[in-house]
Tab-separated table of C-alpha atoms in Angstrom:
chain	number	residue	atom	x	y	z
A	422	MET	CA	113.746	122.171	91.387
A	423	GLU	CA	114.392	120.475	94.624
A	424	SER	CA	110.826	120.795	95.487
A	425	ASN	CA	109.562	119.496	92.407
A	426	VAL	CA	111.050	116.022	92.943
A	427	CYS	CA	109.054	113.237	94.296
A	428	THR	CA	110.755	111.911	97.401
A	429	GLY	CA	107.954	109.222	98.057
A	430	CYS	CA	109.241	106.818	95.080
A	431	ASN	CA	112.729	107.195	95.909
A	432	ARG	CA	114.065	106.410	92.351
A	433	PRO	CA	117.532	107.757	91.788
A	434	ASP	CA	117.564	106.081	88.214
A	435	LEU	CA	114.434	107.991	86.957
A	436	PRO	CA	114.674	111.024	84.623
A	437	TRP	CA	113.689	113.872	86.969
A	438	ALA	CA	112.164	115.874	84.236
A	439	GLY	CA	108.997	116.411	85.929
A	440	ARG	CA	106.893	114.938	83.117
A	441	GLY	CA	104.738	113.465	85.868
A	442	THR	CA	103.447	116.786	87.086
A	443	SER	CA	101.466	117.059	83.997
A	444	LEU	CA	99.559	113.870	84.183
A	445	PRO	CA	96.133	114.035	84.882
A	446	ILE	CA	96.402	110.928	87.258
A	447	SER	CA	95.500	111.269	90.878
A	448	GLY	CA	96.173	108.347	93.262
A	449	CYS	CA	95.546	107.119	96.694
A	450	ARG	CA	97.529	104.263	98.277
A	451	PHE	CA	95.813	102.916	101.358
A	452	THR	CA	95.496	100.151	103.835
A	453	LEU	CA	92.259	99.096	105.891
A	454	TYR	CA	92.923	97.737	109.355
A	455	PRO	CA	89.825	96.074	111.011
A	456	MET	CA	90.957	95.063	114.411
A	457	THR	CA	89.142	91.765	114.565
A	458	ASP	CA	89.724	87.985	113.831
A	459	GLY	CA	87.379	88.334	110.854
A	460	PHE	CA	89.413	90.939	109.148
A	461	ILE	CA	89.635	89.019	105.852
A	462	ASP	CA	85.853	88.558	105.591
A	463	ILE	CA	85.348	92.358	106.412
A	464	ILE	CA	87.806	93.552	103.716
A	465	LEU	CA	86.752	90.967	101.180
A	466	GLY	CA	82.883	91.719	101.963
A	467	ALA	CA	83.642	95.622	101.671
A	468	LEU	CA	85.596	94.897	98.259
A	469	GLU	CA	82.265	92.987	96.949
A	470	GLN	CA	80.038	95.896	97.874
A	471	THR	CA	82.438	98.458	96.391
A	472	ASP	CA	82.177	99.477	92.708
A	473	THR	CA	85.869	100.007	91.615
A	474	SER	CA	85.228	100.000	88.009
A	475	ALA	CA	86.076	103.620	87.621
A	476	VAL	CA	89.650	103.308	88.919
A	477	TRP	CA	92.856	101.286	88.087
A	478	SER	CA	93.599	99.102	91.053
A	479	GLU	CA	96.600	97.044	92.343
A	480	THR	CA	97.000	95.386	95.649
A	481	ASP	CA	100.059	93.935	97.459
A	482	ALA	CA	100.933	92.438	100.859
A	483	LEU	CA	100.890	96.019	102.304
A	484	SER	CA	98.317	98.072	100.561
A	485	THR	CA	96.229	98.908	97.672
A	486	VAL	CA	96.514	101.643	95.192
A	487	TYR	CA	93.576	103.281	93.180
A	488	ARG	CA	94.561	105.655	90.319
A	489	GLY	CA	92.354	107.646	87.991
A	490	LYS	CA	90.373	110.834	88.261
A	491	LEU	CA	90.211	112.369	91.698
A	492	PRO	CA	86.556	112.058	92.284
A	493	TYR	CA	86.487	108.315	91.338
A	494	VAL	CA	89.593	107.551	93.570
A	495	ALA	CA	88.179	109.541	96.517
A	496	ASP	CA	84.837	107.675	95.949
A	497	ALA	CA	86.158	104.298	95.946
A	498	VAL	CA	88.571	104.571	98.901
A	499	LYS	CA	85.620	106.005	100.954
A	500	ALA	CA	83.214	103.346	99.674
A	501	LEU	CA	85.687	100.621	100.962
A	502	PHE	CA	86.026	102.180	104.265
A	503	ILE	CA	82.333	102.749	104.819
A	504	ASN	CA	81.314	99.274	103.480
A	505	ALA	CA	83.919	97.710	105.932
A	506	TYR	CA	82.320	99.514	108.880
A	507	ARG	CA	80.935	97.203	111.523
A	508	GLU	CA	79.146	98.224	114.655
A	509	GLY	CA	81.494	98.180	117.558
A	510	VAL	CA	84.386	96.993	115.489
A	511	HIS	CA	87.568	99.189	115.970
A	512	MET	CA	88.968	99.800	112.361
A	513	ALA	CA	91.489	102.142	110.833
A	514	LEU	CA	92.322	103.407	107.251
A	515	GLU	CA	95.751	104.717	106.446
A	516	GLY	CA	96.472	106.396	103.166
A	517	GLN	CA	98.120	108.812	100.956
A	518	PHE	CA	96.464	110.922	98.300
A	519	SER	CA	98.914	112.146	95.523
A	520	LYS	CA	99.238	113.717	92.259
A	521	GLY	CA	102.077	115.105	90.172
A	522	CYS	CA	105.154	113.126	91.166
A	523	PRO	CA	107.569	114.076	88.435
A	524	GLY	CA	108.676	110.498	88.136
A	525	ASP	CA	105.098	109.263	87.658
A	526	ILE	CA	104.239	107.274	84.604
A	527	ALA	CA	101.278	107.620	82.003
A	528	GLY	CA	100.035	103.761	82.641
A	529	ASP	CA	98.420	102.222	85.318
A	530	SER	CA	95.380	104.427	85.346
A	531	GLN	CA	91.733	104.771	84.336
A	532	LEU	CA	90.864	108.295	82.791
A	533	ASP	CA	87.940	107.884	80.603
A	534	ARG	CA	85.368	107.620	83.172
A	535	GLU	CA	82.703	110.259	83.113
A	536	GLY	CA	79.424	110.993	85.200
A	537	GLU	CA	78.421	110.262	88.771
A	538	ALA	CA	80.756	108.350	91.102
A	539	PRO	CA	79.645	104.798	91.118
A	540	ASN	CA	79.383	104.365	94.739
A	541	ALA	CA	77.766	107.679	95.636
A	542	LYS	CA	74.154	106.515	95.796
A	543	SER	CA	74.925	103.580	98.016
A	544	LEU	CA	76.817	105.480	100.417
A	545	GLU	CA	74.065	108.123	101.016
A	546	GLY	CA	72.816	108.118	104.536
A	547	LYS	CA	75.681	106.230	106.036
A	548	HIS	CA	77.224	107.994	108.892
A	549	PHE	CA	79.534	107.368	111.781
A	550	PRO	CA	82.012	109.358	113.765
A	551	VAL	CA	85.699	109.096	112.925
A	552	HIS	CA	89.015	110.467	114.265
A	553	CYS	CA	91.541	111.539	111.692
A	554	LYS	CA	95.133	113.051	111.456
A	555	LEU	CA	96.663	114.311	108.296
A	556	ALA	CA	99.900	115.675	107.053
A	557	LEU	CA	99.970	117.699	103.841
A	558	TYR	CA	103.173	118.054	101.716
A	559	PRO	CA	102.638	120.573	99.145
A	560	MET	CA	105.677	120.439	96.766
A	561	GLY	CA	107.111	123.047	94.349
A	562	ASP	CA	105.038	126.103	95.726
A	563	ALA	CA	107.251	129.029	96.795
A	564	SER	CA	104.354	130.310	99.111
A	565	TYR	CA	102.772	127.213	100.184
A	566	ILE	CA	102.163	128.557	103.450
A	567	ASP	CA	99.157	130.066	102.037
A	568	GLU	CA	97.866	126.857	100.863
A	569	ILE	CA	98.424	125.242	104.526
A	570	ALA	CA	96.702	128.196	106.093
A	571	ARG	CA	93.928	127.637	103.663
A	572	VAL	CA	93.607	124.035	104.356
A	573	TRP	CA	93.583	124.570	108.097
A	574	TYR	CA	90.829	127.226	107.951
A	575	MET	CA	88.884	124.923	105.579
A	576	ALA	CA	88.849	122.236	108.468
A	577	GLU	CA	87.664	124.933	110.989
A	578	ASP	CA	84.837	126.327	108.531
A	579	SER	CA	83.773	122.704	107.986
A	580	GLY	CA	83.387	122.121	111.647
A	581	LEU	CA	86.183	119.543	111.837
A	582	GLN	CA	87.894	121.060	114.998
A	583	PRO	CA	91.609	121.135	113.693
A	584	LYS	CA	93.899	120.525	116.195
A	585	THR	CA	97.694	120.589	116.108
A	586	ILE	CA	99.626	117.564	117.254
A	587	HIS	CA	103.410	116.759	116.929
A	588	TYR	CA	104.047	116.022	113.198
A	589	ALA	CA	100.212	116.153	112.150
A	590	THR	CA	96.729	117.879	112.532
A	591	ARG	CA	93.812	116.027	113.947
A	592	ILE	CA	90.372	116.416	112.867
A	593	GLU	CA	87.180	114.951	114.052
A	594	GLY	CA	83.622	114.360	112.562
A	595	ASP	CA	81.204	112.411	110.582
A	596	VAL	CA	82.796	109.945	108.093
A	597	GLN	CA	81.373	111.835	105.232
A	598	ASP	CA	82.464	115.210	106.251
A	599	VAL	CA	85.863	114.231	106.777
A	600	PHE	CA	86.147	112.266	103.441
A	601	ARG	CA	84.501	115.456	101.708
A	602	TYR	CA	87.222	117.540	103.564
A	603	LEU	CA	90.223	115.495	102.370
A	604	GLU	CA	88.914	115.557	98.805
A	605	ALA	CA	88.535	119.278	98.983
A	606	VAL	CA	92.047	119.569	100.100
A	607	CYS	CA	93.223	117.324	97.204
A	608	GLU	CA	91.015	119.572	94.802
A	609	LEU	CA	92.798	122.693	96.307
A	610	MET	CA	96.291	121.242	95.565
A	611	GLU	CA	95.322	120.068	92.136
A	612	ASN	CA	93.804	123.212	91.027
A	613	SER	CA	96.579	125.275	92.586
A	614	GLU	CA	98.731	126.743	89.923
A	615	LYS	CA	101.702	126.811	92.382
A	616	VAL	CA	101.563	123.261	93.579
A	617	HIS	CA	103.026	120.917	91.020
A	618	HIS	CA	103.021	117.731	93.160
A	619	TYR	CA	101.477	117.080	96.493
A	620	VAL	CA	101.116	114.238	99.055
A	621	LEU	CA	98.379	114.179	101.674
A	622	HIS	CA	98.991	111.456	104.168
A	623	PHE	CA	95.969	110.605	106.376
A	624	THR	CA	94.736	108.038	108.956
A	625	MET	CA	91.236	107.730	110.281
A	626	ASN	CA	89.520	105.486	112.450
A	627	CYS	CA	86.226	104.200	114.103
A	628	ASN	CA	85.219	102.764	117.384
A	629	SER	CA	88.412	103.425	119.058
A	630	PRO	CA	88.439	102.164	122.618
A	631	THR	CA	90.669	104.914	123.686
A	632	VAL	CA	88.684	107.337	125.634
A	633	GLU	CA	90.314	110.973	125.222
A	634	GLU	CA	89.877	113.514	128.000
B	1308	MET	CA	112.280	129.148	102.421
B	1309	GLU	CA	109.525	127.110	101.182
B	1310	SER	CA	111.131	123.793	101.920
B	1311	ASN	CA	111.933	124.788	105.351
B	1312	VAL	CA	108.361	124.853	106.453
B	1313	CYS	CA	106.648	122.039	108.290
B	1314	THR	CA	103.588	120.949	106.246
B	1315	GLY	CA	102.836	118.362	108.297
B	1316	CYS	CA	101.568	120.301	111.553
B	1317	ASN	CA	99.644	122.718	109.210
B	1318	ARG	CA	99.848	125.751	111.742
B	1319	PRO	CA	99.167	129.066	109.855
B	1320	ASP	CA	99.216	130.768	113.425
B	1321	LEU	CA	102.939	129.665	114.103
B	1322	PRO	CA	105.826	131.997	113.779
B	1323	TRP	CA	107.601	130.148	110.821
B	1324	ALA	CA	110.994	131.563	111.968
B	1325	GLY	CA	112.420	127.932	111.634
B	1326	ARG	CA	113.720	127.744	115.288
B	1327	GLY	CA	112.393	124.102	115.362
B	1328	THR	CA	115.043	123.065	112.848
B	1329	SER	CA	117.758	123.433	115.655
B	1330	LEU	CA	115.974	121.692	118.364
B	1331	PRO	CA	117.691	118.255	119.167
B	1332	ILE	CA	114.295	116.480	119.326
B	1333	SER	CA	113.529	113.532	117.113
B	1334	GLY	CA	110.371	111.926	117.151
B	1335	CYS	CA	108.055	109.108	116.097
B	1336	ARG	CA	104.134	109.217	115.567
B	1337	PHE	CA	103.059	105.588	114.975
B	1338	THR	CA	100.040	103.376	115.483
B	1339	LEU	CA	100.159	99.590	116.130
B	1340	TYR	CA	97.351	97.504	114.342
B	1341	PRO	CA	96.995	93.796	115.357
B	1342	MET	CA	94.411	92.346	113.202
B	1343	THR	CA	92.797	90.186	115.962
B	1344	ASP	CA	89.903	90.395	118.658
B	1345	GLY	CA	92.649	90.515	121.124
B	1346	PHE	CA	94.152	93.653	119.943
B	1347	ILE	CA	93.936	95.546	123.204
B	1348	ASP	CA	95.768	92.626	125.273
B	1349	ILE	CA	98.288	92.540	122.649
B	1350	ILE	CA	99.052	96.306	122.741
B	1351	LEU	CA	98.871	96.611	126.504
B	1352	GLY	CA	101.056	93.507	126.833
B	1353	ALA	CA	103.582	94.893	124.508
B	1354	LEU	CA	103.584	98.143	126.347
B	1355	GLU	CA	104.244	96.408	129.562
B	1356	GLN	CA	107.323	94.660	128.144
B	1357	THR	CA	108.500	97.858	126.604
B	1358	ASP	CA	110.923	100.164	128.468
B	1359	THR	CA	109.695	103.679	127.349
B	1360	SER	CA	111.757	105.494	130.153
B	1361	ALA	CA	114.077	106.945	127.624
B	1362	VAL	CA	111.468	108.819	125.675
B	1363	TRP	CA	108.539	111.250	126.099
B	1364	SER	CA	105.334	109.618	125.246
B	1365	GLU	CA	101.798	110.881	124.538
B	1366	THR	CA	98.903	108.620	123.315
B	1367	ASP	CA	95.555	109.606	121.890
B	1368	ALA	CA	92.723	107.865	119.986
B	1369	LEU	CA	94.642	107.633	116.814
B	1370	SER	CA	98.358	107.266	117.478
B	1371	THR	CA	101.256	107.626	120.027
B	1372	VAL	CA	104.272	109.855	119.677
B	1373	TYR	CA	107.658	109.215	121.371
B	1374	ARG	CA	110.111	112.244	121.412
B	1375	GLY	CA	113.758	112.291	122.486
B	1376	LYS	CA	117.128	111.202	120.891
B	1377	LEU	CA	116.771	109.398	117.774
B	1378	PRO	CA	118.273	106.001	119.116
B	1379	TYR	CA	115.917	105.813	122.130
B	1380	VAL	CA	113.008	106.945	120.007
B	1381	ALA	CA	113.751	104.166	117.434
B	1382	ASP	CA	114.415	101.472	120.150
B	1383	ALA	CA	111.106	102.133	121.784
B	1384	VAL	CA	109.020	101.905	118.524
B	1385	LYS	CA	110.962	98.889	117.492
B	1386	ALA	CA	110.606	97.197	120.887
B	1387	LEU	CA	106.764	97.744	121.021
B	1388	PHE	CA	106.305	96.235	117.596
B	1389	ILE	CA	108.476	93.284	118.440
B	1390	ASN	CA	107.017	92.625	121.859
B	1391	ALA	CA	103.586	92.806	120.155
B	1392	TYR	CA	104.267	89.950	117.709
B	1393	ARG	CA	102.203	86.894	117.873
B	1394	GLU	CA	102.776	83.695	115.963
B	1395	GLY	CA	100.504	83.837	112.984
B	1396	VAL	CA	98.725	87.213	113.978
B	1397	HIS	CA	98.398	89.646	111.243
B	1398	MET	CA	99.814	92.948	112.410
B	1399	ALA	CA	100.951	96.141	110.982
B	1400	LEU	CA	102.869	99.364	112.205
B	1401	GLU	CA	102.296	102.590	110.640
B	1402	GLY	CA	104.488	105.669	111.538
B	1403	GLN	CA	106.432	108.758	110.709
B	1404	PHE	CA	109.956	109.630	112.086
B	1405	SER	CA	110.757	113.289	111.843
B	1406	LYS	CA	113.082	116.070	113.079
B	1407	GLY	CA	113.508	119.639	112.455
B	1408	CYS	CA	109.959	120.907	111.889
B	1409	PRO	CA	110.430	124.779	112.046
B	1410	GLY	CA	107.249	124.931	114.127
B	1411	ASP	CA	108.505	122.501	116.647
B	1412	ILE	CA	108.446	123.356	120.334
B	1413	ALA	CA	111.374	122.756	122.818
B	1414	GLY	CA	109.180	120.923	125.168
B	1415	ASP	CA	107.417	117.469	125.149
B	1416	SER	CA	110.800	115.621	125.210
B	1417	GLN	CA	113.308	113.668	126.956
B	1418	LEU	CA	116.888	114.716	126.211
B	1419	ASP	CA	119.067	113.735	129.201
B	1420	ARG	CA	119.368	109.958	128.706
B	1421	GLU	CA	122.694	108.328	128.017
B	1422	GLY	CA	124.056	104.883	127.459
B	1423	GLU	CA	122.627	101.857	125.758
B	1424	ALA	CA	119.049	101.881	124.479
B	1425	PRO	CA	116.911	100.206	127.354
B	1426	ASN	CA	115.432	97.494	125.033
B	1427	ALA	CA	118.350	96.586	123.045
B	1428	LYS	CA	119.136	93.444	125.269
B	1429	SER	CA	115.663	92.082	125.476
B	1430	LEU	CA	115.375	92.481	121.749
B	1431	GLU	CA	118.368	90.322	120.842
B	1432	GLY	CA	117.788	87.313	118.955
B	1433	LYS	CA	114.036	88.008	117.954
B	1434	HIS	CA	113.607	87.672	114.373
B	1435	PHE	CA	110.810	87.590	111.888
B	1436	PRO	CA	110.219	88.635	108.258
B	1437	VAL	CA	108.298	91.871	107.500
B	1438	HIS	CA	107.195	93.748	104.342
B	1439	CYS	CA	107.710	97.482	104.614
B	1440	LYS	CA	106.976	100.511	102.484
B	1441	LEU	CA	108.407	103.962	102.932
B	1442	ALA	CA	108.330	107.516	101.593
B	1443	LEU	CA	110.904	109.977	102.639
B	1444	TYR	CA	110.339	113.720	102.466
B	1445	PRO	CA	113.761	115.621	103.095
B	1446	MET	CA	113.069	119.308	103.190
B	1447	GLY	CA	115.021	122.321	102.697
B	1448	ASP	CA	117.805	120.589	100.662
B	1449	ALA	CA	118.572	121.917	97.192
B	1450	SER	CA	120.208	118.816	96.103
B	1451	TYR	CA	118.069	116.177	98.095
B	1452	ILE	CA	118.223	113.868	94.992
B	1453	ASP	CA	121.753	112.701	96.172
B	1454	GLU	CA	120.165	112.004	99.608
B	1455	ILE	CA	117.395	110.006	98.053
B	1456	ALA	CA	119.828	108.174	95.821
B	1457	ARG	CA	121.804	107.315	98.739
B	1458	VAL	CA	119.009	105.944	100.790
B	1459	TRP	CA	117.795	103.694	97.822
B	1460	TYR	CA	121.287	102.447	97.521
B	1461	MET	CA	121.618	101.905	101.282
B	1462	ALA	CA	118.376	99.672	100.983
B	1463	GLU	CA	119.906	97.673	98.138
B	1464	ASP	CA	123.303	97.382	100.133
B	1465	SER	CA	121.601	96.108	103.186
B	1466	GLY	CA	119.981	93.277	101.061
B	1467	LEU	CA	116.377	94.871	101.708
B	1468	GLN	CA	115.546	94.526	97.923
B	1469	PRO	CA	114.064	97.965	97.316
B	1470	LYS	CA	111.358	98.156	94.636
B	1471	THR	CA	109.455	101.335	93.327
B	1472	ILE	CA	105.695	101.192	93.849
B	1473	HIS	CA	103.562	104.301	93.095
B	1474	TYR	CA	104.042	106.956	95.958
B	1475	ALA	CA	106.416	104.844	97.819
B	1476	THR	CA	109.230	102.360	97.959
B	1477	ARG	CA	108.849	98.638	99.168
B	1478	ILE	CA	111.385	96.969	101.147
B	1479	GLU	CA	111.560	93.295	102.673
B	1480	GLY	CA	113.565	91.637	105.219
B	1481	ASP	CA	113.933	90.559	108.786
B	1482	VAL	CA	112.329	92.900	111.255
B	1483	GLN	CA	115.600	94.018	112.883
B	1484	ASP	CA	117.351	94.719	109.567
B	1485	VAL	CA	114.331	96.744	108.406
B	1486	PHE	CA	114.330	98.750	111.759
B	1487	ARG	CA	118.052	99.212	111.509
B	1488	TYR	CA	117.697	100.615	107.969
B	1489	LEU	CA	114.845	102.952	108.964
B	1490	GLU	CA	117.032	104.361	111.723
B	1491	ALA	CA	120.173	104.660	109.299
B	1492	VAL	CA	117.917	106.811	106.943
B	1493	CYS	CA	116.818	108.921	109.989
B	1494	GLU	CA	120.588	109.254	110.771
B	1495	LEU	CA	121.635	110.172	107.409
B	1496	MET	CA	118.849	113.148	107.362
B	1497	GLU	CA	119.694	114.308	110.956
B	1498	ASN	CA	123.473	114.317	109.998
B	1499	SER	CA	123.169	115.963	106.456
B	1500	GLU	CA	124.008	119.707	106.645
B	1501	LYS	CA	121.605	120.259	103.749
B	1502	VAL	CA	118.394	118.744	105.231
B	1503	HIS	CA	117.058	120.794	108.030
B	1504	HIS	CA	113.920	118.823	108.313
B	1505	TYR	CA	112.753	115.497	107.333
B	1506	VAL	CA	109.785	113.232	107.489
B	1507	LEU	CA	110.029	109.536	106.808
B	1508	HIS	CA	106.714	107.766	106.539
B	1509	PHE	CA	106.778	104.015	106.972
B	1510	THR	CA	104.310	100.990	107.177
B	1511	MET	CA	105.533	97.382	108.018
B	1512	ASN	CA	103.573	94.307	108.465
B	1513	CYS	CA	103.970	90.619	109.567
B	1514	ASN	CA	102.277	87.502	108.847
B	1515	SER	CA	100.298	89.042	105.963
B	1516	PRO	CA	97.638	86.697	104.632
B	1517	THR	CA	98.089	88.124	101.127
B	1518	VAL	CA	100.425	85.956	98.869
B	1519	GLU	CA	102.543	87.875	96.361
B	1520	GLU	CA	103.597	86.503	93.131
């Protein structure tokens, strides 16, 4: 019971019946941080270039959330980040993918989309290196060490050089590979019979002025 | 067992014996995002004004981590954010407070500090409004719904107007009150006999150009 309960939405008033775990809705709440005076233009410009027709979307003063089928949610987040890329401009993307919160609701989603992700073609051939850190919380799985181990080795097998840091895992690589990996971790969680609910927090950045040893 | 294991550091090679849960080390991994061309000067300037002598600290290309006793960790993070504040400059702070990861190590910390937090005096009288979202993951507590409920009502009692959004809770208020609340949530987790390990993810920002209805 305890590990089936969403600790993200913090709703003591919800019926913790677990209905949300059976909803087919994946989501990603994220924020883009271009570290430049022109951050509004970059974000609006990226939005204009990004096809978000395959997801339900809502923006507030802190973040944006996309909800729908995982491939379309991941496609839209990736497209927004890549479309916001500017040569030499330091930018970060902070987000959390999630599915299966027992307190989740059936609405606020887009589930009738089929076919290729709408931004796939326009993103082809776009490459730049990113740093990324992630922390995975698989809930409701008595043996989720196995999932964690698999996720770690998946990063290694993908050439993303996983490294342990306090409270998170660091990976490095091309933006397309890092997004492919994050989506693969979500797929693994969503296809696991043991994990009913997961949250994957991640932060990636490009053009960091910090030189690492 | 399952809910006692750190899913953040993703280390399949660690002995998951739970030793980390008894270490007296609190930590916060965070990143400051001033959305301006002068972001480096703002961050370096804030660092110069902030006394970090009471915590162990490490910075990489993605984030900084402070580790030590909770009051000093919280004081240093708060000081850095407040010292980085510039009238009219949109800025965000993303972070995760945590304690009790079973895979944690005894090193990389500062635990012999006593007395008042070093930045407390210099922060007095500094006020500005912030938006904040948070997601709390208390691990290893069979009845952690009670903790979640308490945390929600704590926000309400503190006048921070908690509101549920997908995958997180929103709160609003003065920067000092929001930090006081986040630290109180950490204290509650750290003093709970049931919670052996928690992670509190949060993002706050100031001077957001987004107008909410």
